[in-house]
Coordinates of C-alpha atoms in Angstrom, one line a residue:
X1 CA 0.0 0.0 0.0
X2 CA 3.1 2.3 1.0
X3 CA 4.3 1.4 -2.2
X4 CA 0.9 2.4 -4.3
X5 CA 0.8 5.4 -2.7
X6 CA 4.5 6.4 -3.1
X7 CA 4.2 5.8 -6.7
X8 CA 1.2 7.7 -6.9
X9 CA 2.6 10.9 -5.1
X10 CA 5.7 10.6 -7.7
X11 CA 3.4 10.4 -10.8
X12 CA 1.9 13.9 -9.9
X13 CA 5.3 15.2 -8.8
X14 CA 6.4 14.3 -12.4
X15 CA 3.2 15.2 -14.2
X16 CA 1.6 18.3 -12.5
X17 CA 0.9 19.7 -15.3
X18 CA -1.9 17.0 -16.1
X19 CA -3.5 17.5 -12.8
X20 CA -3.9 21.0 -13.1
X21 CA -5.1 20.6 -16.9
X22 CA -8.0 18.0 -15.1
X23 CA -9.1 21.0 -12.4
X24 CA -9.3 22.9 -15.2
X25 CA -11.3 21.1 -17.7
X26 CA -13.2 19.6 -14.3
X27 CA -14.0 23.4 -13.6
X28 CA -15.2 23.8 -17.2
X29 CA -17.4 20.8 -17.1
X30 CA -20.6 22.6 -16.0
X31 CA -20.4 25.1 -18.5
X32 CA -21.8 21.9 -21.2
X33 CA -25.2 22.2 -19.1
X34 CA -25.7 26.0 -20.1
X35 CA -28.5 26.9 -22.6
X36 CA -28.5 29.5 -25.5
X37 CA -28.8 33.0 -24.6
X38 CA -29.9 34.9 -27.5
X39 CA -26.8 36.1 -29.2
X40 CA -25.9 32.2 -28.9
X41 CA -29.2 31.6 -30.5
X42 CA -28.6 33.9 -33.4
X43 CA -24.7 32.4 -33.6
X44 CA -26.3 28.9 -33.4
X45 CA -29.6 29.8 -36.2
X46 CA -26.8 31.5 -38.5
X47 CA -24.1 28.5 -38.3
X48 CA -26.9 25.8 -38.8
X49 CA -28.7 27.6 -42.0
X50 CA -25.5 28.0 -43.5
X51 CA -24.9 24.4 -43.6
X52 CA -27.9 23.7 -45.1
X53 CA -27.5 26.3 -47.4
X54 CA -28.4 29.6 -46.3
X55 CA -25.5 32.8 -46.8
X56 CA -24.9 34.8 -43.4
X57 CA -26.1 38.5 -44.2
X58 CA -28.3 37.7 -47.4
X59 CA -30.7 35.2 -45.9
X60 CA -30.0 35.6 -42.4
X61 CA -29.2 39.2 -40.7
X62 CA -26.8 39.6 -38.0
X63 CA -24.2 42.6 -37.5
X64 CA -21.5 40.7 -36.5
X65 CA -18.8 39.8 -38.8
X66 CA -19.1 36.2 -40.4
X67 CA -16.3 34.3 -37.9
X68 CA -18.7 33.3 -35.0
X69 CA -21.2 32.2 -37.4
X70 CA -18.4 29.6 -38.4
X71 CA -17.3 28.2 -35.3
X72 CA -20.9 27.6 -34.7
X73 CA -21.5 25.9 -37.6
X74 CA -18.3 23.8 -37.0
X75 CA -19.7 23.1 -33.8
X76 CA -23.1 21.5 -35.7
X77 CA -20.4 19.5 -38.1
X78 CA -18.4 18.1 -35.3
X79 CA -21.0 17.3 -32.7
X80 CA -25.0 18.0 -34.1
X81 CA -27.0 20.3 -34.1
X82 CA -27.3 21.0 -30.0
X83 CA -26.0 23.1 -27.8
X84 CA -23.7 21.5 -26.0
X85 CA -22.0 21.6 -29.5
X86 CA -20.2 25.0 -29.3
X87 CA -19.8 24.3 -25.3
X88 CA -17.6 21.4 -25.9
X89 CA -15.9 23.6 -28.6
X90 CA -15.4 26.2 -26.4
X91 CA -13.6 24.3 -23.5
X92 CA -11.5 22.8 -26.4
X93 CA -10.2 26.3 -27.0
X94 CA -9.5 27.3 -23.0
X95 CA -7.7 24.4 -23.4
X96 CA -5.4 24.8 -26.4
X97 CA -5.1 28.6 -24.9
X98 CA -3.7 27.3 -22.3
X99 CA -1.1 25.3 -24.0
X100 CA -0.6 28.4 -26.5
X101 CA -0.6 30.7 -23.9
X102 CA 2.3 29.4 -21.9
X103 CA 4.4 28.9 -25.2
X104 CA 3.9 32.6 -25.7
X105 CA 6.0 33.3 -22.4
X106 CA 9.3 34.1 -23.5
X107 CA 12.2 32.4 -21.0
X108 CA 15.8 32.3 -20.2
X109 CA 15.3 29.3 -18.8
X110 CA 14.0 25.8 -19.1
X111 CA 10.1 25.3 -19.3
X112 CA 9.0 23.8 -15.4
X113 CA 6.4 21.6 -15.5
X114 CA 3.0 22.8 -14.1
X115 CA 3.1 25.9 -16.1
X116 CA 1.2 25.1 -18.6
X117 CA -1.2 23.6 -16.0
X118 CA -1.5 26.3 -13.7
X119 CA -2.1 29.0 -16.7
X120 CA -4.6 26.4 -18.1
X121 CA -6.2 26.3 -14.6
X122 CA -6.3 29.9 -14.0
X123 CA -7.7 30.9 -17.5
X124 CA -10.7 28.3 -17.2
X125 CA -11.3 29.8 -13.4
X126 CA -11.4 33.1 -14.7
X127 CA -13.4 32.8 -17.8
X128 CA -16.3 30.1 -16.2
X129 CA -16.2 32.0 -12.6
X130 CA -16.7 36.1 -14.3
X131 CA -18.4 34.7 -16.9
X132 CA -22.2 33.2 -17.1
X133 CA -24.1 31.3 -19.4
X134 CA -25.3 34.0 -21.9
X135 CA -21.5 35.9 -21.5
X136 CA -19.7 32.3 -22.7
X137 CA -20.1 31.1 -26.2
X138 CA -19.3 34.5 -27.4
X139 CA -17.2 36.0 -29.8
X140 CA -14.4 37.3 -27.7
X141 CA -12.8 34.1 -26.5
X142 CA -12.0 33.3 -30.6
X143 CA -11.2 36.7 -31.3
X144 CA -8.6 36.4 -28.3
X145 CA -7.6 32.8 -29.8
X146 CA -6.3 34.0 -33.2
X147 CA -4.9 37.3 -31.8
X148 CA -2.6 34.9 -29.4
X149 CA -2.1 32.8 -32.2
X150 CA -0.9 35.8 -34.6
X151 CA 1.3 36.9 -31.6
X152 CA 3.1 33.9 -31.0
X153 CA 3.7 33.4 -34.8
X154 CA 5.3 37.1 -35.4
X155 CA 7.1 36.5 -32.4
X156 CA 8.6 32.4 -32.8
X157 CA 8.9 31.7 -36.8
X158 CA 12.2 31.8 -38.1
X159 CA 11.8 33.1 -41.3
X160 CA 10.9 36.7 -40.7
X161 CA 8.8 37.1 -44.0
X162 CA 6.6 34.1 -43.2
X163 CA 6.2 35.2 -39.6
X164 CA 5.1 38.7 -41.0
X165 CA 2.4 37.2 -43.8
X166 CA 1.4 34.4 -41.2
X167 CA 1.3 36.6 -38.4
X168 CA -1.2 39.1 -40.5
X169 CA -3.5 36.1 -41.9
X170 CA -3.7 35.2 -38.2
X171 CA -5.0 38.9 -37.6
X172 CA -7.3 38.9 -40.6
X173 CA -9.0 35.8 -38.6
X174 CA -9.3 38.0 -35.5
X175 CA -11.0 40.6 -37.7
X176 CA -13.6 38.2 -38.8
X177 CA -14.4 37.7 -35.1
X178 CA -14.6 41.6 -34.8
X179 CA -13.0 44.8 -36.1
X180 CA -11.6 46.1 -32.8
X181 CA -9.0 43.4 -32.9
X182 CA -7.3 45.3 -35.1
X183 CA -6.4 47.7 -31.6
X184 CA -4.1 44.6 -30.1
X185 CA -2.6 43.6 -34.1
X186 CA -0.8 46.9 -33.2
X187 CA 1.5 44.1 -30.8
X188 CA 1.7 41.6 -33.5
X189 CA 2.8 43.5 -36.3
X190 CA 5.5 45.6 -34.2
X191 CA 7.1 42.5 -32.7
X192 CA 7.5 41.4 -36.7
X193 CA 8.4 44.6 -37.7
X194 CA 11.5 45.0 -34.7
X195 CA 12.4 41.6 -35.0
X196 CA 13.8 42.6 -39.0
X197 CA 15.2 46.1 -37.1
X198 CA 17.3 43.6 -34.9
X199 CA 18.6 41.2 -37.2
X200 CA 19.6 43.8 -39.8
X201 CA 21.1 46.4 -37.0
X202 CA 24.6 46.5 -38.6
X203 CA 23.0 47.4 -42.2
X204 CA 20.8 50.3 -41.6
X205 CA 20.0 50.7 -45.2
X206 CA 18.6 47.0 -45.6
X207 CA 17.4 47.1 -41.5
X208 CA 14.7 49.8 -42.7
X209 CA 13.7 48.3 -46.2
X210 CA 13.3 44.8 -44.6
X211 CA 11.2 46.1 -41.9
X212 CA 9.1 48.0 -44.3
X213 CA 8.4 45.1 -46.3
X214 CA 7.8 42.7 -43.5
X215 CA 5.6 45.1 -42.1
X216 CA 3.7 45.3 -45.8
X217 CA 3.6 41.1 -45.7
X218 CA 2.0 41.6 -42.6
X219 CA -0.9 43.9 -44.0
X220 CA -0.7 41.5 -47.2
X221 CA -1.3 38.3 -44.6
X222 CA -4.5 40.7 -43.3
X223 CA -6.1 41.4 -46.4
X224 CA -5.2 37.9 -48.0
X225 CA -7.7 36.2 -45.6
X226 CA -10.6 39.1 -45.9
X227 CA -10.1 38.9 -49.6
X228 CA -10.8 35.6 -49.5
X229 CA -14.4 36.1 -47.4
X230 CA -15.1 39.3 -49.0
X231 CA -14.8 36.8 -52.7
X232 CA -16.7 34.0 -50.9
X233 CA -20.1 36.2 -50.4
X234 CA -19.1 37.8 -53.8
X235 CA -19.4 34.7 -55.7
X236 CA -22.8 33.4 -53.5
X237 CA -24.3 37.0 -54.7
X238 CA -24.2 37.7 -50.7
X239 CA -21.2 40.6 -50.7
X240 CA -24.0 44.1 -50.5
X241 CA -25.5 42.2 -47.6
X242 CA -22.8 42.0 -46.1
X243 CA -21.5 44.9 -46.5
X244 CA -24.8 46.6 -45.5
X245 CA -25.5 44.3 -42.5
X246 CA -21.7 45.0 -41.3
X247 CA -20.9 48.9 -42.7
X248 CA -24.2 50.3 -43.1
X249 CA -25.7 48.8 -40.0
X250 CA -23.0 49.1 -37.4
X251 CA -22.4 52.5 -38.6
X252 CA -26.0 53.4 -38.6
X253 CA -26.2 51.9 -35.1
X254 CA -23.0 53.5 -33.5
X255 CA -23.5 57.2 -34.4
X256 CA -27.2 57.0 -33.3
X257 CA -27.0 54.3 -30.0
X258 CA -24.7 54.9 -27.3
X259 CA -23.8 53.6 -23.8
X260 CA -25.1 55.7 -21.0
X261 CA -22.1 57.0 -19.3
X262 CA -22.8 55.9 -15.8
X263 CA -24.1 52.5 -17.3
X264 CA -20.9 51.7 -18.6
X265 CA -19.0 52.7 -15.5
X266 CA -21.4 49.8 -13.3
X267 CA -20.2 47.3 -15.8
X268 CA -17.1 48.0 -15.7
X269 CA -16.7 48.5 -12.2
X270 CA -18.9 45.1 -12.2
X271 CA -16.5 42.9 -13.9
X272 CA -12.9 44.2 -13.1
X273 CA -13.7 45.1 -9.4
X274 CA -16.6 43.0 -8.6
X275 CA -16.6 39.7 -10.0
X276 CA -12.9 39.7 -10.8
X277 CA -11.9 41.0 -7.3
X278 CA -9.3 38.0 -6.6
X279 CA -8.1 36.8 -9.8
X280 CA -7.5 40.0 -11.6
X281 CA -4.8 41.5 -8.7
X282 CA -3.6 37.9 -8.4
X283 CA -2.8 37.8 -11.9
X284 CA -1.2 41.4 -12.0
X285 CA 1.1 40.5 -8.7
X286 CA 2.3 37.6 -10.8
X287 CA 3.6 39.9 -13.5
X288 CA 5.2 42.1 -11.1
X289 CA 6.8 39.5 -9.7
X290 CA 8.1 37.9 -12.3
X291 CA 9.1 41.5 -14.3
X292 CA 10.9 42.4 -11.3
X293 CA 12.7 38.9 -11.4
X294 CA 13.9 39.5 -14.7
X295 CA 15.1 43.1 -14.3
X296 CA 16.9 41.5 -11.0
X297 CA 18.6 39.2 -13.5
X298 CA 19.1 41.8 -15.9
X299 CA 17.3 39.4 -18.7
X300 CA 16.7 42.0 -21.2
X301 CA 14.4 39.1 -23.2
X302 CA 12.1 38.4 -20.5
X303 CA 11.3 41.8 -19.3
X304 CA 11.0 42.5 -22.9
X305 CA 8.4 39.9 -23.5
X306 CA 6.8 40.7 -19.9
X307 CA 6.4 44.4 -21.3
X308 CA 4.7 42.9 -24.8
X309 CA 2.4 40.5 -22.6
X310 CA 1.0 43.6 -20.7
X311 CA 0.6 45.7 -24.1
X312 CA -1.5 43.2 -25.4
X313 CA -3.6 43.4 -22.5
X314 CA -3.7 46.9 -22.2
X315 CA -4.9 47.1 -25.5
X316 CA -7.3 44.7 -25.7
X317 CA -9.1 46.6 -22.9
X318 CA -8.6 49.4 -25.0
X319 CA -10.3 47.6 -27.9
X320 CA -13.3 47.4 -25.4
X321 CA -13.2 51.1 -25.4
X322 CA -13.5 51.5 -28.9
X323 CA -16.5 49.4 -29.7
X324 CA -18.3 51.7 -26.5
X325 CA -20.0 48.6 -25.3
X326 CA -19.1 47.2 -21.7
X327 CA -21.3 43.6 -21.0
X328 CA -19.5 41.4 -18.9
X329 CA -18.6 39.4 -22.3
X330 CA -16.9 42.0 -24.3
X331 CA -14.2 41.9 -21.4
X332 CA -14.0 38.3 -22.4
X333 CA -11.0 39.2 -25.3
X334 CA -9.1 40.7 -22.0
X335 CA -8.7 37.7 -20.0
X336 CA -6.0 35.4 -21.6
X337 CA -4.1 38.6 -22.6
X338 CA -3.6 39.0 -18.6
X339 CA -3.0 35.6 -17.9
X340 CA -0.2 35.6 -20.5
X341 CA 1.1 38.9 -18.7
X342 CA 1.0 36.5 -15.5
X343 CA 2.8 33.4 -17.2
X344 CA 5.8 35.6 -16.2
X345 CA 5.7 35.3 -13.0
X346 CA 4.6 31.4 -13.0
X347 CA 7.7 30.9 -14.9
X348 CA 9.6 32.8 -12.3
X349 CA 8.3 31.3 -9.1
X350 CA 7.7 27.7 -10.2
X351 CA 11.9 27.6 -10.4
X352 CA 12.1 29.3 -7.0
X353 CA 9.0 28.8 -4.9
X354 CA 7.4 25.7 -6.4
X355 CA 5.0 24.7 -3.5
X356 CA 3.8 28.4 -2.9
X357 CA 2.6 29.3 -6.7
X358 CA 1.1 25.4 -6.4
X359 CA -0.7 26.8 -3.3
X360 CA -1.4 30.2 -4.1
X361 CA -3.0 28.7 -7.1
X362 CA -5.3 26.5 -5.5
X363 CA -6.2 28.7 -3.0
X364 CA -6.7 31.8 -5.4
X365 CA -9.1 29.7 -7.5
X366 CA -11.0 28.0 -4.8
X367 CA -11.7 31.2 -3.2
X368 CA -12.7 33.0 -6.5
X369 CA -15.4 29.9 -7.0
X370 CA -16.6 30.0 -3.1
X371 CA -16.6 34.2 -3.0
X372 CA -18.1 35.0 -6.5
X373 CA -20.6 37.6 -6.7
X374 CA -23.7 37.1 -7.7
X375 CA -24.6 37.0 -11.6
X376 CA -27.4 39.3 -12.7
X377 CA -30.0 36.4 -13.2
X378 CA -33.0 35.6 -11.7
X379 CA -32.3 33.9 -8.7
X380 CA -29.1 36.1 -8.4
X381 CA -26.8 32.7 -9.1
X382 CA -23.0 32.2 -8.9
X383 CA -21.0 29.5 -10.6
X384 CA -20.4 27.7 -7.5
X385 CA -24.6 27.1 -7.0
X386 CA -25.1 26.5 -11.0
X387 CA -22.4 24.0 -10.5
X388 CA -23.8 22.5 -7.4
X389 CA -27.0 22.4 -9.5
X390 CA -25.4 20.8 -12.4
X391 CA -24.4 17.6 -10.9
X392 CA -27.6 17.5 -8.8
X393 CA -29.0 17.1 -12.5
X394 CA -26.9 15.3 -14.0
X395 CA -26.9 12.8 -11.5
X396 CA -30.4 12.4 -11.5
X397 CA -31.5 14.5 -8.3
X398 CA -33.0 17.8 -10.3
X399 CA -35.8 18.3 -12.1
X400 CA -35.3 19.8 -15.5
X401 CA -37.4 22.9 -14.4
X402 CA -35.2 23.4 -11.6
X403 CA -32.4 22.8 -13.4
X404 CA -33.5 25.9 -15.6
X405 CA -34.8 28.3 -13.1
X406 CA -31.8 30.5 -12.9
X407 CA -31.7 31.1 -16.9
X408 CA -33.6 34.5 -16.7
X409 CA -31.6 37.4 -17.5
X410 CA -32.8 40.8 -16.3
X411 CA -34.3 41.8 -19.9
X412 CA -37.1 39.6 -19.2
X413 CA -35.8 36.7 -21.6
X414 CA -36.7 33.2 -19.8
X415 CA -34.9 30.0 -21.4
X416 CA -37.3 27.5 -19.7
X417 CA -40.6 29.6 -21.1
X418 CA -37.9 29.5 -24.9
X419 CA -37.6 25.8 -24.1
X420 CA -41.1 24.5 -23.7
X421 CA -41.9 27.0 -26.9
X422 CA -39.7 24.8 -29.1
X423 CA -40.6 21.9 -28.3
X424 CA -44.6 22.2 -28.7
X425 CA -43.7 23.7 -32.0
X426 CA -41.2 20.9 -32.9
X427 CA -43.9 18.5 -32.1
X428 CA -46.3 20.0 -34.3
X429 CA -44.5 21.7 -37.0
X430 CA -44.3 19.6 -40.0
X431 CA -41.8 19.4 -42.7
X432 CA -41.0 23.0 -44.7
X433 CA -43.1 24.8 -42.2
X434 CA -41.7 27.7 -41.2
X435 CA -41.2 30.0 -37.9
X436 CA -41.4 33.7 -37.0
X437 CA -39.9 34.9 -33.3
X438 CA -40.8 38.5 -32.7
X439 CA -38.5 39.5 -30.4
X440 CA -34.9 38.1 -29.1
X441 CA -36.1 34.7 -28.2
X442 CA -33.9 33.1 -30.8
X443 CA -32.8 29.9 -28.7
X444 CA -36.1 29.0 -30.0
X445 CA -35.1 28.4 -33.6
X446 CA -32.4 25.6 -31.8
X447 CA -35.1 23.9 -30.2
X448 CA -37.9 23.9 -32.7
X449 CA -35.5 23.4 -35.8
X450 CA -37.3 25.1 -38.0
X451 CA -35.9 28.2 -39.9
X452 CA -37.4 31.8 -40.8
X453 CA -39.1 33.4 -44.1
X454 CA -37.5 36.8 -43.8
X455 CA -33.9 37.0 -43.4
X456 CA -34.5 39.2 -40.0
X457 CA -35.5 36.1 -37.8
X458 CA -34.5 38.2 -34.1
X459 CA -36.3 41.2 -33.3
X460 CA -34.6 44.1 -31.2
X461 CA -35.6 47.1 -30.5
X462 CA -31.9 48.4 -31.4
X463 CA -33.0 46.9 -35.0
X464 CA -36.4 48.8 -35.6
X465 CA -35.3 51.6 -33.7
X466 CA -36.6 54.9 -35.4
X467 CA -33.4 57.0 -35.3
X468 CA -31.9 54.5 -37.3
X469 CA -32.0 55.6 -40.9
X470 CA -31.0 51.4 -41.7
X471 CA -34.9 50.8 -40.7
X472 CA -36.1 53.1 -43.1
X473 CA -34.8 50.2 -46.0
X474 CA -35.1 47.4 -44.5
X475 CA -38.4 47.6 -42.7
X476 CA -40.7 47.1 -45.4
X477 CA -38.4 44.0 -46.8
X478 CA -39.1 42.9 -43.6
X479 CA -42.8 42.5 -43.7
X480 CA -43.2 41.9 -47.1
X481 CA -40.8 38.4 -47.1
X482 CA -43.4 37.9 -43.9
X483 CA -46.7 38.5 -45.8
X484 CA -45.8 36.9 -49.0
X485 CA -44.1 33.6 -46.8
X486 CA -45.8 33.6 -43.6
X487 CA -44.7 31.7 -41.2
X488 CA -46.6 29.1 -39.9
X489 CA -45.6 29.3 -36.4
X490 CA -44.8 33.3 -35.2
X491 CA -43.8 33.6 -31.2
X492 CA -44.5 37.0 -29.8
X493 CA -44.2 38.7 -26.4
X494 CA -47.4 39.9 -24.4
X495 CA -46.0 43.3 -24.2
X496 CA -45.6 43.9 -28.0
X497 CA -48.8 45.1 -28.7
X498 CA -48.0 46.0 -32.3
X499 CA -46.8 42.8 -33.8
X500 CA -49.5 40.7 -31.8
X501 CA -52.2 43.0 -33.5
X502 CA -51.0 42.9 -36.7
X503 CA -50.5 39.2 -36.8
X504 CA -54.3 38.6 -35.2
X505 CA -55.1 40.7 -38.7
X506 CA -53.3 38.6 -41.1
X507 CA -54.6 34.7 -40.3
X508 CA -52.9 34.0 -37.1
X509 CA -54.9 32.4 -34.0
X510 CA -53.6 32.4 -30.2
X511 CA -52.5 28.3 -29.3
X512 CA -50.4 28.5 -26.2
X513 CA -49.4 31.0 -23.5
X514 CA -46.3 30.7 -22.5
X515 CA -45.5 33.1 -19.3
X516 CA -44.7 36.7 -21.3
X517 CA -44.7 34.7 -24.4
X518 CA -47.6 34.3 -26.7
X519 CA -47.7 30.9 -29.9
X520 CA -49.7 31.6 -32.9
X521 CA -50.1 29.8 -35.7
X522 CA -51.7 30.7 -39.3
X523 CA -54.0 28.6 -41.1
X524 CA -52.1 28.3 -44.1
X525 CA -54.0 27.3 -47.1

C-alpha cells in the first residue's frame, strides 16, 4: 500500500501539469449544461442555416462579422446540431489557450512543469467564474484565440517574411471575429516589424527596407484572408449584404446608440472590481513578480516579452473602449491577454517557490469559486450554485425545471418559457413549415429546428429603432418576405402590442401561452 501510494505521489510530482489541466477542464465541465442566450441563439440559427444552405447576411441578418457564425457551424459539423456543441468547442479552446498561452511566455530558462497547468487552470477559473451562461459562447474568446495565435507566430517563426504574412492572416482571422482586434494587431505587427530592425542592425539601409516590407507582408497576410471572405459572399451574390448588415448597419447603429455613461461605468466596475476581485490582482502580482525577477537578472528578453504580454492586454481593454459597449462578455478578449502577462511570474516562481505558486493557485481559484458575486439572473446565481445544481441534475436529483430556473436574464428573456416553446412547436411543425420569433427569443429556432421566411429572424428594438436611418430600408423588406411567406408558427411577447395585432389581422390564431410569451399559428391554405 506504502508502495501504491508512493508511486502515486511521484506520478503527480512528475506530471503536474496533467493534474492542473484536469481542475481545469473539471471546472469547465458545468459550462456543457448551459442553454443558449440569445446572441448564442442567433450564432447557433446562422451557423446551422448556412450548412444547409443559407448565406450569413443575405438570408439571415446579424451585425457581426461572419467568424462566430463559423465556429458555430463547426460546432453543428463536429458534434450535431445541439447546444452543447459550441460548449464542448469552447472548452476545447480554453484548453489549447492554455497550452498556446504558456508557449507565448518568453524564457531564459527551461520550461517547469505545471506551467502550462496552472495557466490552463487559472484561464478556465477566470473565464467560467466572471463569466455566465449568456457571456460564454461569445465571440471574444475566438477573437482572443487567433490574436494569441498571430502573436506567438510574429514573435517564434524563423523566417521573418513568413512570420510577418502568417502573423497578419492570423490577424485577418481576429477581424472576422470583430474589427476592434485590429487595436491589439498593433502588438503583433511591431514584434514582426523590430524583430527585422534587430537582425539587420549592422546594415541600416537594408534594416529599414526589410522592416518596411515585413511590415507590408503583414498587411498582405490581413487582407489575403478578408479577400478571401469578401470573394466567398461575392461569388454566392451575398457581398451588398454583407457589406450593408456589417458597414451600413454598425455604422447606422454606432453614431445614433450609445452607452449611457454611468451604465458603462457599473459594468465596468462590475467585472474588473466585482466579480474579478481575486483573480485579476492575483494575476497582476504575478507579472510584477516575475518582471521584477527579470530586471533582478538583468534578462533583457524576459522583461521585454513581460512588457509585450501587458501591451497586449492593455490594448485589448482598450479595444473594449473603442466598440463603446461594456457587458461582462466584451471583457472576455481581456482575459487570456492577462494571464499571458502572469505566465511571467509562473515561470519565475515555479523555479524558486514551487510549493507556494502550487498553493497560491489553488487557493486563489478556490476562493474565487466560493466568493463569487452574484450573476445578474433571476435567482441572483454564482457558478459555485449553478455548478452545485449541475451535478444534482446530471446525476439524476434535479428536475429539469429546476435545473432551468436561474436562466432568466434581467431583460425579461426566460430559457425555460424559450424551451417548452420549441418543443410544442417541434412536435407540431411539420416538414418546410416555417417559424417567426418577434422578439430576441432566438434559442427558439435551436429547439424547434425550423428556420425563418424573412432573413430578420430576431427582433430588437436596437433593430427597428426609429433614429436609425437602416430601418427606413429594410423595414418594409421585412414584412413583405413575412406577408408573401408567412410563417406558420410566429412567437410574440405579451407586451408587444404591435406585432401581436397585426399578426391577429393577417390569419394568425392564439394556441399557447407561455409566461410573457404568446404561440400563434396561421392557417395556411
Amino acid at each position: 500500500m506504502k508502495s501504491f501510494f508512493s508511486k502515486t505521489q511521484n506520478y503527480f510530482r512528475n506530471n503536474v501539469d496533467i493534474l492542473f489541466t484536469f481542475l481545469a477542464i473539471m471546472y469547465a465541465i458545468p459550462s456543457l449544461g448551459y442553454p443558449f442566450g440569445g446572441d448564442q441563439g442567433t450564432f447557433f440559427y446562422i451557423g446551422r442555416e448556412w450548412l444547409d444552405g443559407l448565406l450569413p447576411f443575405k438570408d439571415a441578418f446579424d451585425q457581426k462579422p461572419p467568424g462566430i457564425h463559423m465556429i458555430y457551424a463547426l460546432s453543428v459539423f463536429l458534434f450535431g446540431a445541439r447546444q452543447t456543441s459550441i460548449r464542448i468547442l469552447e472548452i476545447i479552446a480554453v484548453l489549447v489557450l492554455g497550452r498556446l498561452i504558456t508557449y507565448a511566455v518568453t524564457r531564459d530558462r527551461p520550461k517547469c512543469n505545471g506551467e502550462a497547468g496552472i495557466i490552463t487552470l487559472l484561464l478556465s477559473a477566470w473565464y467560467f467564474t466572471c463569466l455566465n451562461y449568456w457571456d460564454t459562447a461569445q465571440v471574444e474568446i475566438w477573437e482572443a484565440l487567433a490574436l494569441v495565435c498571430s502573436y506567438i507566430a510574429a514573435k517564434k517563426i524563423k523566417n521573418l517574411r513568413l512570420a510577418g504574412f502568417v502573423s497578419g492572416a492570423l490577424t485577418g482571422i481576429a477581424v472576422l471575429f470583430k474589427f476592434p482586434a485590429a487595436v491589439v494587431a498593433l502588438v503583433p505587427a511591431t514584434v514582426a516589424g523590430w524583430r527585422c530592425w534587430q537582425k539587420f542592425e549592422s546594415d541600416r539601409g537594408k534594416r529599414l527596407l526589410t522592416t518596411v516590407f515585413v511590415i507590408g507582408l503583414y498587411l498582405t497576410g490581413v487582407l489575403f484572408v478578408l479577400g478571401i471572405v469578401i470573394l466567398y459572399f461575392w461569388a454566392y451574390g451575398g457581398l451588398e449584404a454583407l457589406i450593408d448588415s456589417l458597414i451600413s448597419f454598425n455604422y447606422d447603429y454606432v453614431t445614433h446608440i450609445s452607452t449611457d455613461f454611468n451604465l458603462a461605468k457599473w459594468w465596468c466596475y462590475s467585472f474588473w472590481l466585482k466579480h474579478s476581485r481575486l483573480l485579476f490582482p492575483f494575476l497582476l502580482l504575478l507579472w510584477f513578480s516575475g518582471i521584477r525577477s527579470a530586471l533582478k537578472r538583468k534578462s533583457g528578453a524576459v522583461v521585454n516579452g513581460a512588457l509585450t504580454g501587458l501591451a497586449l492586454a492593455v490594448l485589448s481593454v482598450a479595444s473594449v473602449f473603442v466598440q463603446q459597449k461594456f457587458y461582462a462578455y466584451h471583457w472576455g478578449v481581456a482575459i487570456p491577454f492577462f494571464v499571458l502577462s502572469a505566465g511571467y511570474g509562473i515561470a519565475d516562481l515555479i523555479q524558486r517557490h514551487r510549493k507556494l505558486i502550487f498553493t497560491g493557485t489553488l487557493a486563489v481559484v478556490l476562493l474565487s469559486f466560493v466568493m463569487a458575486p452574484a450573476w445578474k439572473l433571476n435567482q441572483q446565481g454564482t457558478y459555485m450554485s449553478y455548478t452545485c445544481l449541475f451535478w444534482k441534475y446530471v446525476s439524476g436529483n434535479c428536475t429539469r425545471d429546476d435545473f432551468l430556473s436561474p436562466f432568466h436574464n434581467p431583460f425579461g428573456l426566460c430559457y425555460a418559457e424559450q424551451e417548452k416553446i420549441g418543443e410544442v412547436i417541434k412536435m407540431r411543425a411539420k416538414p418546410g413549415e416555417t417559424l417567426m420569433v418577434k422578439s430576441y427569443d432566438t434559442p427558439v429556432y435551436a429547439v424547434s429546428g425550423l428556420r425563418c421566411p424573412s432573413r430578420f429572424f430576431w427582433d430588437l428594438p436596437h433593430l427597428w429603432d426609429p433614429a436609425l436611418n437602416w430601418k427606413k430600408k429594410h423595414f418594409s423588406e421585412h414584412e413583405i418576405q413575412c406577408r408573401k411567406n408567412p410563417a406558420r408558427f410566429a412567437v410574440v411577447p405579451l407586451k408587444n402590442e404591435r406585432d401581436f395585432r397585426e399578426l391577429l389581422e393577417n390569419g394568425y390564431r392564439i394556441t399557447d401561452y407561455f409566461g410573457n410569451s404568446v404561440l400563434l399559428e396561421h392557417s395556411l391554405p
